[in-house]
PDB file of C-alpha atoms and ligand atoms in Angstrom:
ATOM      1  CA  UNK M   1       0.100  -0.005  -0.035  1.00 52.00           C
ATOM      2  CA  UNK M   2       1.338   3.496  -0.995  1.00 61.00           C
ATOM      3  CA  UNK M   3       2.314   5.622   2.062  1.00 70.00           C
ATOM      4  CA  UNK M   4       1.348   9.175   1.548  1.00 80.00           C
ATOM      5  CA  UNK M   5       2.128  10.487   5.114  1.00 83.00           C
ATOM      6  CA  UNK M   6       5.970  11.270   4.542  1.00 84.00           C
ATOM      7  CA  UNK M   7       4.795  13.647   1.787  1.00 96.00           C
ATOM      8  CA  UNK M   8       2.235  15.706   3.850  1.00 98.00           C
ATOM      9  CA  UNK M   9       3.543  19.050   5.074  1.00 98.00           C
ATOM     10  CA  UNK M  10       2.093  19.324   8.431  1.00 98.00           C
ATOM     11  CA  UNK M  11       0.930  22.899   8.980  1.00 98.00           C
ATOM     12  CA  UNK M  12      -0.225  22.321  12.395  1.00 98.00           C
ATOM     13  CA  UNK M  13       3.244  21.285  13.515  1.00 98.00           C
ATOM     14  CA  UNK M  14       4.915  24.103  11.492  1.00 98.00           C
ATOM     15  CA  UNK M  15       2.487  26.726  13.169  1.00 98.00           C
ATOM     16  CA  UNK M  16       3.123  25.300  16.544  1.00 98.00           C
ATOM     17  CA  UNK M  17       6.918  25.759  16.163  1.00 97.00           C
ATOM     18  CA  UNK M  18       6.365  29.265  14.730  1.00 97.00           C
ATOM     19  CA  UNK M  19       4.039  30.216  17.642  1.00 98.00           C
ATOM     20  CA  UNK M  20       6.691  28.952  20.047  1.00 97.00           C
ATOM     21  CA  UNK M  21       9.082  31.577  18.669  1.00 97.00           C
ATOM     22  CA  UNK M  22       6.498  34.292  18.522  1.00 98.00           C
ATOM     23  CA  UNK M  23       5.555  33.680  22.130  1.00 98.00           C
ATOM     24  CA  UNK M  24       9.288  34.221  23.068  1.00 97.00           C
ATOM     25  CA  UNK M  25       9.217  37.426  21.103  1.00 97.00           C
ATOM     26  CA  UNK M  26       6.056  38.606  22.648  1.00 98.00           C
ATOM     27  CA  UNK M  27       7.477  38.058  26.197  1.00 97.00           C
ATOM     28  CA  UNK M  28      10.621  40.069  25.373  1.00 96.00           C
ATOM     29  CA  UNK M  29       8.389  42.904  23.890  1.00 96.00           C
ATOM     30  CA  UNK M  30       6.342  42.854  27.069  1.00 97.00           C
ATOM     31  CA  UNK M  31       9.671  43.470  29.117  1.00 96.00           C
ATOM     32  CA  UNK M  32      10.797  46.225  26.868  1.00 93.00           C
ATOM     33  CA  UNK M  33       7.465  48.158  26.754  1.00 94.00           C
ATOM     34  CA  UNK M  34       5.855  47.119  30.109  1.00 96.00           C
ATOM     35  CA  UNK M  35       2.731  45.838  28.420  1.00 97.00           C
ATOM     36  CA  UNK M  36       1.820  42.927  26.204  1.00 98.00           C
ATOM     37  CA  UNK M  37       1.603  43.301  22.538  1.00 98.00           C
ATOM     38  CA  UNK M  38      -2.095  43.772  21.671  1.00 98.00           C
ATOM     39  CA  UNK M  39      -4.324  43.174  18.704  1.00 98.00           C
ATOM     40  CA  UNK M  40      -7.868  44.518  18.120  1.00 98.00           C
ATOM     41  CA  UNK M  41     -10.116  42.529  16.125  1.00 98.00           C
ATOM     42  CA  UNK M  42     -13.380  43.821  14.641  1.00 98.00           C
ATOM     43  CA  UNK M  43     -16.208  41.396  13.432  1.00 98.00           C
ATOM     44  CA  UNK M  44     -19.142  42.738  11.585  1.00 98.00           C
ATOM     45  CA  UNK M  45     -22.322  40.648  11.224  1.00 97.00           C
ATOM     46  CA  UNK M  46     -23.066  36.841  11.843  1.00 93.00           C
ATOM     47  CA  UNK M  47     -20.990  35.123   9.134  1.00 93.00           C
ATOM     48  CA  UNK M  48     -20.470  31.789  10.756  1.00 91.00           C
ATOM     49  CA  UNK M  49     -17.015  31.089   8.967  1.00 91.00           C
ATOM     50  CA  UNK M  50     -15.899  34.640  10.107  1.00 95.00           C
ATOM     51  CA  UNK M  51     -16.997  34.049  13.629  1.00 96.00           C
ATOM     52  CA  UNK M  52     -14.935  30.784  13.921  1.00 95.00           C
ATOM     53  CA  UNK M  53     -11.815  32.551  12.203  1.00 95.00           C
ATOM     54  CA  UNK M  54     -12.147  35.296  14.783  1.00 97.00           C
ATOM     55  CA  UNK M  55     -12.425  32.912  17.687  1.00 97.00           C
ATOM     56  CA  UNK M  56      -9.544  31.201  16.574  1.00 97.00           C
ATOM     57  CA  UNK M  57      -7.467  34.375  16.261  1.00 98.00           C
ATOM     58  CA  UNK M  58      -8.306  35.641  19.810  1.00 98.00           C
ATOM     59  CA  UNK M  59      -7.668  32.210  21.465  1.00 98.00           C
ATOM     60  CA  UNK M  60      -4.346  31.867  19.862  1.00 98.00           C
ATOM     61  CA  UNK M  61      -3.444  35.376  20.911  1.00 98.00           C
ATOM     62  CA  UNK M  62      -4.416  34.764  24.303  1.00 98.00           C
ATOM     63  CA  UNK M  63      -2.301  31.542  24.461  1.00 98.00           C
ATOM     64  CA  UNK M  64       1.021  33.107  23.519  1.00 98.00           C
ATOM     65  CA  UNK M  65       0.771  36.320  25.585  1.00 98.00           C
ATOM     66  CA  UNK M  66      -0.769  38.689  23.101  1.00 98.00           C
ATOM     67  CA  UNK M  67      -3.473  40.895  24.541  1.00 98.00           C
ATOM     68  CA  UNK M  68      -6.704  40.803  22.361  1.00 98.00           C
ATOM     69  CA  UNK M  69      -9.642  43.210  22.155  1.00 98.00           C
ATOM     70  CA  UNK M  70     -12.586  41.939  20.329  1.00 98.00           C
ATOM     71  CA  UNK M  71     -15.142  44.461  19.049  1.00 98.00           C
ATOM     72  CA  UNK M  72     -18.414  43.184  17.472  1.00 98.00           C
ATOM     73  CA  UNK M  73     -20.977  44.956  15.405  1.00 98.00           C
ATOM     74  CA  UNK M  74     -24.350  43.924  13.936  1.00 98.00           C
ATOM     75  CA  UNK M  75     -24.436  43.824  10.107  1.00 98.00           C
ATOM     76  CA  UNK M  76     -26.541  46.949  10.092  1.00 98.00           C
ATOM     77  CA  UNK M  77     -23.637  49.129  11.405  1.00 98.00           C
ATOM     78  CA  UNK M  78     -22.833  52.328   9.507  1.00 98.00           C
ATOM     79  CA  UNK M  79     -19.610  52.752   7.606  1.00 98.00           C
ATOM     80  CA  UNK M  80     -18.944  56.039   9.449  1.00 98.00           C
ATOM     81  CA  UNK M  81     -19.366  54.359  12.920  1.00 98.00           C
ATOM     82  CA  UNK M  82     -16.816  51.587  11.715  1.00 98.00           C
ATOM     83  CA  UNK M  83     -14.494  54.408  10.499  1.00 98.00           C
ATOM     84  CA  UNK M  84     -14.785  56.168  13.921  1.00 98.00           C
ATOM     85  CA  UNK M  85     -13.881  52.910  15.714  1.00 98.00           C
ATOM     86  CA  UNK M  86     -10.850  52.490  13.811  1.00 98.00           C
ATOM     87  CA  UNK M  87      -9.605  56.088  14.247  1.00 98.00           C
ATOM     88  CA  UNK M  88     -10.050  55.556  17.935  1.00 98.00           C
ATOM     89  CA  UNK M  89      -7.845  52.445  17.707  1.00 98.00           C
ATOM     90  CA  UNK M  90      -5.347  54.207  15.578  1.00 98.00           C
ATOM     91  CA  UNK M  91      -4.874  56.753  18.208  1.00 98.00           C
ATOM     92  CA  UNK M  92      -4.509  54.150  21.141  1.00 98.00           C
ATOM     93  CA  UNK M  93      -0.907  53.676  21.743  1.00 97.00           C
ATOM     94  CA  UNK M  94      -1.371  50.414  23.551  1.00 97.00           C
ATOM     95  CA  UNK M  95      -3.005  48.937  20.367  1.00 98.00           C
ATOM     96  CA  UNK M  96      -0.389  47.378  18.009  1.00 98.00           C
ATOM     97  CA  UNK M  97      -2.527  45.718  15.488  1.00 98.00           C
ATOM     98  CA  UNK M  98      -5.933  46.268  14.034  1.00 98.00           C
ATOM     99  CA  UNK M  99      -7.706  43.553  12.123  1.00 98.00           C
ATOM    100  CA  UNK M 100     -11.183  44.013  10.351  1.00 98.00           C
ATOM    101  CA  UNK M 101     -12.523  40.496   9.464  1.00 98.00           C
ATOM    102  CA  UNK M 102     -13.657  40.331   5.778  1.00 96.00           C
ATOM    103  CA  UNK M 103     -15.860  40.032   4.015  1.00 95.00           C
ATOM    104  CA  UNK M 104     -17.946  43.026   5.105  1.00 97.00           C
ATOM    105  CA  UNK M 105     -21.689  43.661   4.427  1.00 97.00           C
ATOM    106  CA  UNK M 106     -22.277  45.285   0.827  1.00 97.00           C
ATOM    107  CA  UNK M 107     -23.106  48.813   2.180  1.00 98.00           C
ATOM    108  CA  UNK M 108     -19.541  49.165   3.660  1.00 98.00           C
ATOM    109  CA  UNK M 109     -16.372  49.789   1.386  1.00 98.00           C
ATOM    110  CA  UNK M 110     -13.859  47.370   2.374  1.00 97.00           C
ATOM    111  CA  UNK M 111     -11.380  49.652   0.441  1.00 97.00           C
ATOM    112  CA  UNK M 112     -12.383  52.602   2.568  1.00 98.00           C
ATOM    113  CA  UNK M 113     -12.008  50.571   5.736  1.00 98.00           C
ATOM    114  CA  UNK M 114      -8.631  49.051   4.819  1.00 98.00           C
ATOM    115  CA  UNK M 115      -7.339  52.534   3.933  1.00 98.00           C
ATOM    116  CA  UNK M 116      -8.387  53.932   7.362  1.00 98.00           C
ATOM    117  CA  UNK M 117      -6.135  51.598   9.239  1.00 98.00           C
ATOM    118  CA  UNK M 118      -2.779  53.087  10.312  1.00 98.00           C
ATOM    119  CA  UNK M 119      -0.247  51.284   8.106  1.00 98.00           C
ATOM    120  CA  UNK M 120       1.912  50.467  11.077  1.00 98.00           C
ATOM    121  CA  UNK M 121      -0.911  48.605  12.803  1.00 98.00           C
ATOM    122  CA  UNK M 122      -2.064  46.813   9.594  1.00 98.00           C
ATOM    123  CA  UNK M 123      -1.238  43.406  10.764  1.00 98.00           C
ATOM    124  CA  UNK M 124      -3.191  41.940   7.652  1.00 98.00           C
ATOM    125  CA  UNK M 125      -0.788  43.840   5.311  1.00 98.00           C
ATOM    126  CA  UNK M 126      -3.668  44.817   3.128  1.00 98.00           C
ATOM    127  CA  UNK M 127      -3.150  48.665   3.364  1.00 98.00           C
ATOM    128  CA  UNK M 128      -2.104  50.014   0.002  1.00 98.00           C
ATOM    129  CA  UNK M 129       1.194  51.404   1.615  1.00 98.00           C
ATOM    130  CA  UNK M 130       2.252  47.990   2.961  1.00 98.00           C
ATOM    131  CA  UNK M 131       1.093  46.285  -0.378  1.00 97.00           C
ATOM    132  CA  UNK M 132       3.161  48.954  -2.441  1.00 97.00           C
ATOM    133  CA  UNK M 133       6.126  48.369  -0.197  1.00 97.00           C
ATOM    134  CA  UNK M 134       5.881  44.554  -0.768  1.00 97.00           C
ATOM    135  CA  UNK M 135       5.971  45.153  -4.519  1.00 96.00           C
ATOM    136  CA  UNK M 136       9.006  47.385  -4.229  1.00 96.00           C
ATOM    137  CA  UNK M 137      10.750  44.734  -2.112  1.00 93.00           C
ATOM    138  CA  UNK M 138      10.639  46.784   0.916  1.00 91.00           C
ATOM    139  CA  UNK M 139       9.195  44.488   3.531  1.00 89.00           C
ATOM    140  CA  UNK M 140       6.854  46.208   6.178  1.00 92.00           C
ATOM    141  CA  UNK M 141       3.604  44.271   7.029  1.00 96.00           C
ATOM    142  CA  UNK M 142       3.268  41.227   4.922  1.00 97.00           C
ATOM    143  CA  UNK M 143      -0.263  39.428   4.135  1.00 98.00           C
ATOM    144  CA  UNK M 144      -0.535  36.426   6.460  1.00 98.00           C
ATOM    145  CA  UNK M 145      -1.509  33.631   4.105  1.00 98.00           C
ATOM    146  CA  UNK M 146       1.229  34.135   1.435  1.00 98.00           C
ATOM    147  CA  UNK M 147       3.736  34.669   4.240  1.00 98.00           C
ATOM    148  CA  UNK M 148       2.589  31.353   5.811  1.00 98.00           C
ATOM    149  CA  UNK M 149       3.003  29.677   2.473  1.00 98.00           C
ATOM    150  CA  UNK M 150       6.501  31.110   2.037  1.00 98.00           C
ATOM    151  CA  UNK M 151       7.452  29.859   5.364  1.00 97.00           C
ATOM    152  CA  UNK M 152       6.386  26.360   4.682  1.00 98.00           C
ATOM    153  CA  UNK M 153       8.248  26.397   1.293  1.00 98.00           C
ATOM    154  CA  UNK M 154      11.421  27.498   2.898  1.00 97.00           C
ATOM    155  CA  UNK M 155      11.153  24.800   5.631  1.00 96.00           C
ATOM    156  CA  UNK M 156      10.406  22.221   2.926  1.00 97.00           C
ATOM    157  CA  UNK M 157      12.932  23.266   0.286  1.00 97.00           C
ATOM    158  CA  UNK M 158      15.645  25.521   1.777  1.00 97.00           C
ATOM    159  CA  UNK M 159      16.626  27.880  -0.943  1.00 97.00           C
ATOM    160  CA  UNK M 160      14.051  28.500  -3.519  1.00 98.00           C
ATOM    161  CA  UNK M 161      16.432  30.284  -5.887  1.00 98.00           C
ATOM    162  CA  UNK M 162      15.903  29.478  -9.560  1.00 98.00           C
ATOM    163  CA  UNK M 163      12.806  27.366  -8.961  1.00 98.00           C
ATOM    164  CA  UNK M 164       9.695  27.689 -11.276  1.00 98.00           C
ATOM    165  CA  UNK M 165       6.772  28.812  -9.169  1.00 99.00           C
ATOM    166  CA  UNK M 166       3.211  28.898 -10.623  1.00 99.00           C
ATOM    167  CA  UNK M 167       0.357  30.564  -8.732  1.00 98.00           C
ATOM    168  CA  UNK M 168      -3.257  29.665  -9.630  1.00 98.00           C
ATOM    169  CA  UNK M 169      -5.477  32.567  -8.604  1.00 98.00           C
ATOM    170  CA  UNK M 170      -4.780  36.496  -8.941  1.00 98.00           C
ATOM    171  CA  UNK M 171      -6.359  37.636  -5.715  1.00 97.00           C
ATOM    172  CA  UNK M 172      -5.048  40.720  -3.842  1.00 96.00           C
ATOM    173  CA  UNK M 173      -5.088  38.532  -0.535  1.00 95.00           C
ATOM    174  CA  UNK M 174      -3.045  35.622  -1.877  1.00 98.00           C
ATOM    175  CA  UNK M 175      -1.869  35.299  -5.549  1.00 98.00           C
ATOM    176  CA  UNK M 176      -0.464  38.883  -6.329  1.00 98.00           C
ATOM    177  CA  UNK M 177       1.424  39.108  -2.913  1.00 98.00           C
ATOM    178  CA  UNK M 178       2.570  35.520  -3.263  1.00 98.00           C
ATOM    179  CA  UNK M 179       4.187  36.352  -6.643  1.00 98.00           C
ATOM    180  CA  UNK M 180       6.061  39.237  -5.067  1.00 98.00           C
ATOM    181  CA  UNK M 181       7.335  37.217  -2.143  1.00 98.00           C
ATOM    182  CA  UNK M 182       8.560  34.466  -4.457  1.00 98.00           C
ATOM    183  CA  UNK M 183      10.142  36.738  -6.797  1.00 98.00           C
ATOM    184  CA  UNK M 184      12.288  38.278  -4.090  1.00 97.00           C
ATOM    185  CA  UNK M 185      13.208  34.605  -3.255  1.00 97.00           C
ATOM    186  CA  UNK M 186      14.641  34.475  -6.860  1.00 98.00           C
ATOM    187  CA  UNK M 187      11.854  32.197  -8.261  1.00 98.00           C
ATOM    188  CA  UNK M 188      10.722  32.499 -11.783  1.00 98.00           C
ATOM    189  CA  UNK M 189       7.097  33.066 -11.348  1.00 98.00           C
ATOM    190  CA  UNK M 190       3.803  32.879 -13.291  1.00 98.00           C
ATOM    191  CA  UNK M 191       0.428  33.842 -12.184  1.00 98.00           C
ATOM    192  CA  UNK M 192      -2.553  31.766 -13.872  1.00 98.00           C
ATOM    193  CA  UNK M 193      -6.282  32.431 -13.143  1.00 97.00           C
ATOM    194  CA  UNK M 194      -9.816  31.490 -14.280  1.00 95.00           C
ATOM    195  CA  UNK M 195      -9.365  32.907 -17.779  1.00 97.00           C
ATOM    196  CA  UNK M 196      -6.058  31.249 -18.350  1.00 98.00           C
ATOM    197  CA  UNK M 197      -6.191  28.907 -21.518  1.00 98.00           C
ATOM    198  CA  UNK M 198      -4.666  25.624 -21.262  1.00 98.00           C
ATOM    199  CA  UNK M 199      -3.772  25.896 -17.536  1.00 98.00           C
ATOM    200  CA  UNK M 200      -1.818  22.457 -17.424  1.00 98.00           C
ATOM    201  CA  UNK M 201       0.675  24.034 -20.067  1.00 98.00           C
ATOM    202  CA  UNK M 202       1.814  26.322 -17.193  1.00 98.00           C
ATOM    203  CA  UNK M 203       1.333  24.238 -14.148  1.00 98.00           C
ATOM    204  CA  UNK M 204       3.483  21.378 -15.730  1.00 98.00           C
ATOM    205  CA  UNK M 205       6.552  23.579 -15.608  1.00 98.00           C
ATOM    206  CA  UNK M 206       5.935  24.226 -11.771  1.00 98.00           C
ATOM    207  CA  UNK M 207       8.620  23.169  -9.134  1.00 98.00           C
ATOM    208  CA  UNK M 208       6.309  24.820  -6.811  1.00 99.00           C
ATOM    209  CA  UNK M 209       2.515  25.085  -7.305  1.00 98.00           C
ATOM    210  CA  UNK M 210       0.322  27.292  -5.297  1.00 98.00           C
ATOM    211  CA  UNK M 211      -3.274  26.813  -5.744  1.00 98.00           C
ATOM    212  CA  UNK M 212      -5.764  29.840  -4.441  1.00 98.00           C
ATOM    213  CA  UNK M 213      -8.552  29.636  -6.801  1.00 97.00           C
ATOM    214  CA  UNK M 214     -11.503  28.554  -4.662  1.00 96.00           C
ATOM    215  CA  UNK M 215     -12.532  25.575  -6.664  1.00 97.00           C
ATOM    216  CA  UNK M 216     -12.952  22.291  -4.732  1.00 97.00           C
ATOM    217  CA  UNK M 217     -10.616  19.681  -5.942  1.00 97.00           C
ATOM    218  CA  UNK M 218      -9.810  21.530  -9.266  1.00 98.00           C
ATOM    219  CA  UNK M 219      -6.022  20.688  -9.554  1.00 98.00           C
ATOM    220  CA  UNK M 220      -5.594  17.085 -10.812  1.00 98.00           C
ATOM    221  CA  UNK M 221      -2.626  14.996 -11.460  1.00 98.00           C
ATOM    222  CA  UNK M 222      -2.561  16.122 -15.265  1.00 98.00           C
ATOM    223  CA  UNK M 223      -1.703  19.655 -13.816  1.00 98.00           C
ATOM    224  CA  UNK M 224       1.270  18.278 -11.795  1.00 98.00           C
ATOM    225  CA  UNK M 225       5.014  18.271 -12.721  1.00 98.00           C
ATOM    226  CA  UNK M 226       6.542  14.991 -10.950  1.00 98.00           C
ATOM    227  CA  UNK M 227       8.341  15.772  -7.761  1.00 98.00           C
ATOM    228  CA  UNK M 228       6.883  19.358  -7.289  1.00 98.00           C
ATOM    229  CA  UNK M 229       5.919  20.965  -4.053  1.00 98.00           C
ATOM    230  CA  UNK M 230       2.149  21.838  -3.918  1.00 98.00           C
ATOM    231  CA  UNK M 231       0.635  24.357  -1.637  1.00 98.00           C
ATOM    232  CA  UNK M 232      -3.057  24.378  -1.353  1.00 98.00           C
ATOM    233  CA  UNK M 233      -4.662  27.585  -0.006  1.00 98.00           C
ATOM    234  CA  UNK M 234      -8.102  26.610  -0.905  1.00 97.00           C
ATOM    235  CA  UNK M 235     -10.725  26.250   1.902  1.00 95.00           C
ATOM    236  CA  UNK M 236     -13.816  25.043  -0.041  1.00 95.00           C
ATOM    237  CA  UNK M 237     -16.992  24.007   1.913  1.00 93.00           C
ATOM    238  CA  UNK M 238     -18.837  21.062   0.091  1.00 93.00           C
ATOM    239  CA  UNK M 239     -21.428  18.536   0.859  1.00 91.00           C
ATOM    240  CA  UNK M 240     -20.208  14.990   0.455  1.00 87.00           C
ATOM    241  CA  UNK M 241     -22.570  11.987   1.170  1.00 90.00           C
ATOM    242  CA  UNK M 242     -24.839  14.539   2.732  1.00 91.00           C
ATOM    243  CA  UNK M 243     -22.208  15.764   5.333  1.00 93.00           C
ATOM    244  CA  UNK M 244     -20.462  19.205   5.401  1.00 92.00           C
ATOM    245  CA  UNK M 245     -16.850  18.801   4.279  1.00 94.00           C
ATOM    246  CA  UNK M 246     -13.968  21.220   3.791  1.00 95.00           C
ATOM    247  CA  UNK M 247     -11.727  20.463   0.849  1.00 97.00           C
ATOM    248  CA  UNK M 248      -8.889  22.345  -0.873  1.00 98.00           C
ATOM    249  CA  UNK M 249      -8.292  23.504  -4.583  1.00 98.00           C
ATOM    250  CA  UNK M 250      -6.217  20.271  -5.106  1.00 98.00           C
ATOM    251  CA  UNK M 251      -7.504  16.893  -5.559  1.00 98.00           C
ATOM    252  CA  UNK M 252      -5.232  15.362  -2.853  1.00 98.00           C
ATOM    253  CA  UNK M 253      -5.837  11.807  -3.593  1.00 97.00           C
ATOM    254  CA  UNK M 254      -5.322  12.231  -7.277  1.00 98.00           C
ATOM    255  CA  UNK M 255      -2.014  13.889  -7.036  1.00 98.00           C
ATOM    256  CA  UNK M 256      -0.382  12.538  -4.026  1.00 98.00           C
ATOM    257  CA  UNK M 257       1.614   9.909  -5.856  1.00 97.00           C
ATOM    258  CA  UNK M 258       3.138  12.349  -8.323  1.00 97.00           C
ATOM    259  CA  UNK M 259       4.103  15.142  -5.817  1.00 98.00           C
ATOM    260  CA  UNK M 260       7.195  15.506  -3.710  1.00 98.00           C
ATOM    261  CA  UNK M 261       5.100  17.098  -0.826  1.00 98.00           C
ATOM    262  CA  UNK M 262       1.730  18.673  -0.351  1.00 98.00           C
ATOM    263  CA  UNK M 263      -0.174  20.711   2.257  1.00 98.00           C
ATOM    264  CA  UNK M 264      -3.319  18.996   3.343  1.00 98.00           C
ATOM    265  CA  UNK M 265      -6.792  20.834   3.679  1.00 98.00           C
ATOM    266  CA  UNK M 266      -7.507  21.278   6.728  1.00 96.00           C
ATOM    267  CA  UNK M 267      -4.223  21.362   8.617  1.00 97.00           C
ATOM    268  CA  UNK M 268      -1.884  22.887   5.995  1.00 98.00           C
ATOM    269  CA  UNK M 269      -1.880  26.559   5.243  1.00 98.00           C
ATOM    270  CA  UNK M 270      -4.886  27.488   7.657  1.00 97.00           C
ATOM    271  CA  UNK M 271      -3.051  27.311  10.783  1.00 97.00           C
ATOM    272  CA  UNK M 272      -0.028  29.043   9.296  1.00 98.00           C
ATOM    273  CA  UNK M 273      -2.149  32.113   8.509  1.00 98.00           C
ATOM    274  CA  UNK M 274      -3.072  32.666  12.071  1.00 98.00           C
ATOM    275  CA  UNK M 275       0.523  32.048  13.317  1.00 98.00           C
ATOM    276  CA  UNK M 276       1.726  34.770  10.816  1.00 98.00           C
ATOM    277  CA  UNK M 277      -0.915  37.043  12.085  1.00 98.00           C
ATOM    278  CA  UNK M 278       0.506  36.660  15.683  1.00 98.00           C
ATOM    279  CA  UNK M 279       3.906  37.161  14.088  1.00 98.00           C
ATOM    280  CA  UNK M 280       2.920  40.457  12.538  1.00 98.00           C
ATOM    281  CA  UNK M 281       1.255  41.642  15.837  1.00 98.00           C
ATOM    282  CA  UNK M 282       4.436  40.995  17.669  1.00 98.00           C
ATOM    283  CA  UNK M 283       6.499  42.637  14.934  1.00 98.00           C
ATOM    284  CA  UNK M 284       4.249  45.633  15.009  1.00 98.00           C
ATOM    285  CA  UNK M 285       4.772  46.015  18.631  1.00 97.00           C
ATOM    286  CA  UNK M 286       8.511  45.989  18.126  1.00 96.00           C
ATOM    287  CA  UNK M 287       8.623  48.493  15.259  1.00 96.00           C
ATOM    288  CA  UNK M 288       6.096  50.828  16.762  1.00 93.00           C
ATOM    289  CA  UNK M 289       8.239  51.153  19.889  1.00 90.00           C
ATOM    290  CA  UNK M 290      11.486  51.492  17.859  1.00 85.00           C
ATOM    291  CA  UNK M 291      12.800  48.172  19.084  1.00 85.00           C
ATOM    292  CA  UNK M 292      14.942  46.249  16.579  1.00 88.00           C
ATOM    293  CA  UNK M 293      13.165  43.353  15.011  1.00 92.00           C
ATOM    294  CA  UNK M 294      14.847  40.259  13.253  1.00 89.00           C
ATOM    295  CA  UNK M 295      12.585  38.583  10.668  1.00 89.00           C
ATOM    296  CA  UNK M 296      12.918  34.981  12.000  1.00 86.00           C
ATOM    297  CA  UNK M 297      10.099  33.862   9.582  1.00 88.00           C
ATOM    298  CA  UNK M 298      12.520  33.895   6.721  1.00 85.00           C
ATOM    299  CA  UNK M 299      14.929  31.425   8.207  1.00 80.00           C
ATOM    300  CA  UNK M 300      15.066  28.318   6.389  1.00 71.00           C
TER     301      UNK M 300
HETATM  302  N1  GUN A 401     -11.195  36.864   5.677  1.00 82.28           N
HETATM  303  C1  GUN A 401     -10.725  35.823   5.322  1.00 82.28           C
HETATM  304  N2  GUN A 401      -9.252  35.839   5.334  1.00 82.28           N
HETATM  305  C2  GUN A 401      -8.957  36.924   5.948  1.00 82.28           C
HETATM  306  C3  GUN A 401      -7.733  37.498   6.437  1.00 82.28           C
HETATM  307  O1  GUN A 401      -6.731  36.951   6.188  1.00 82.28           O
HETATM  308  N3  GUN A 401      -7.801  38.723   6.987  1.00 82.28           N
HETATM  309  C4  GUN A 401      -8.920  39.345   7.079  1.00 82.28           C
HETATM  310  N4  GUN A 401      -9.123  40.656   7.759  1.00 82.28           N
HETATM  311  N5  GUN A 401     -10.311  38.831   6.847  1.00 82.28           N
HETATM  312  C5  GUN A 401     -10.163  37.703   6.197  1.00 82.28           C
END
């Protein structure tokens, strides 16, 4: 029987290792600043997936010595009220990070909300200033999911220099920032997307394949270069045999024999996103207080 376990990139274990380091950094920050690093999380409405994500973020923060403030609003909240709340948090010195859980109700402009967050507290890395800095190769606050993917890739492969990286999906949250990070690691990068013609022509060249397209089990073995490393960012909720299930963008069972290694869903990229959010919060607490910060997350 074929044993796939040695090929699985264990995101839960990698996130625990990273959180262990972040906990130490948080404790040093507390010694320096005489207070814990602090993240404020804003949740709007009753989206059950968002509620679970926020709960996990708060629980993880509290476990590793980061103070958290949760602010909940009904979906009817006015955009101006949200903007006033963010301004208040921007002005509070003891708040290091601000995260507004997305998506927001249709009557609120996500763009306006993200733009209102002080870039030095933008632990999501979504503010145009942080996004622009990333594209210029000046790292400030980096988006958590691409950062988590890069961390896993470096742990798996060491140097990424010269490798072909193909990204499926061109979102602002994953695809585009992922390409920037991989370019800086000296990968040759290609972004493909839902309108790409003959996708496998590109993916078959990928030493590293990252899928963030949001289509359940979309990537099959005919897309895979033998011996490649596959990072599955997809979190797709489907009904299978009358049960709710979460599956990735990659058909795990179909590709497993062909790949060198692969992240599972769940238990791959998801836990890394939260660990990187904690990392960004502690990083913000260092930088806002003019303490020197070493980017341990890029260690191989
Ligand atoms: N919704 C889904 N993923 C994210 C994320 O990484 N950050 C925020 N703020 N909202 C999200």
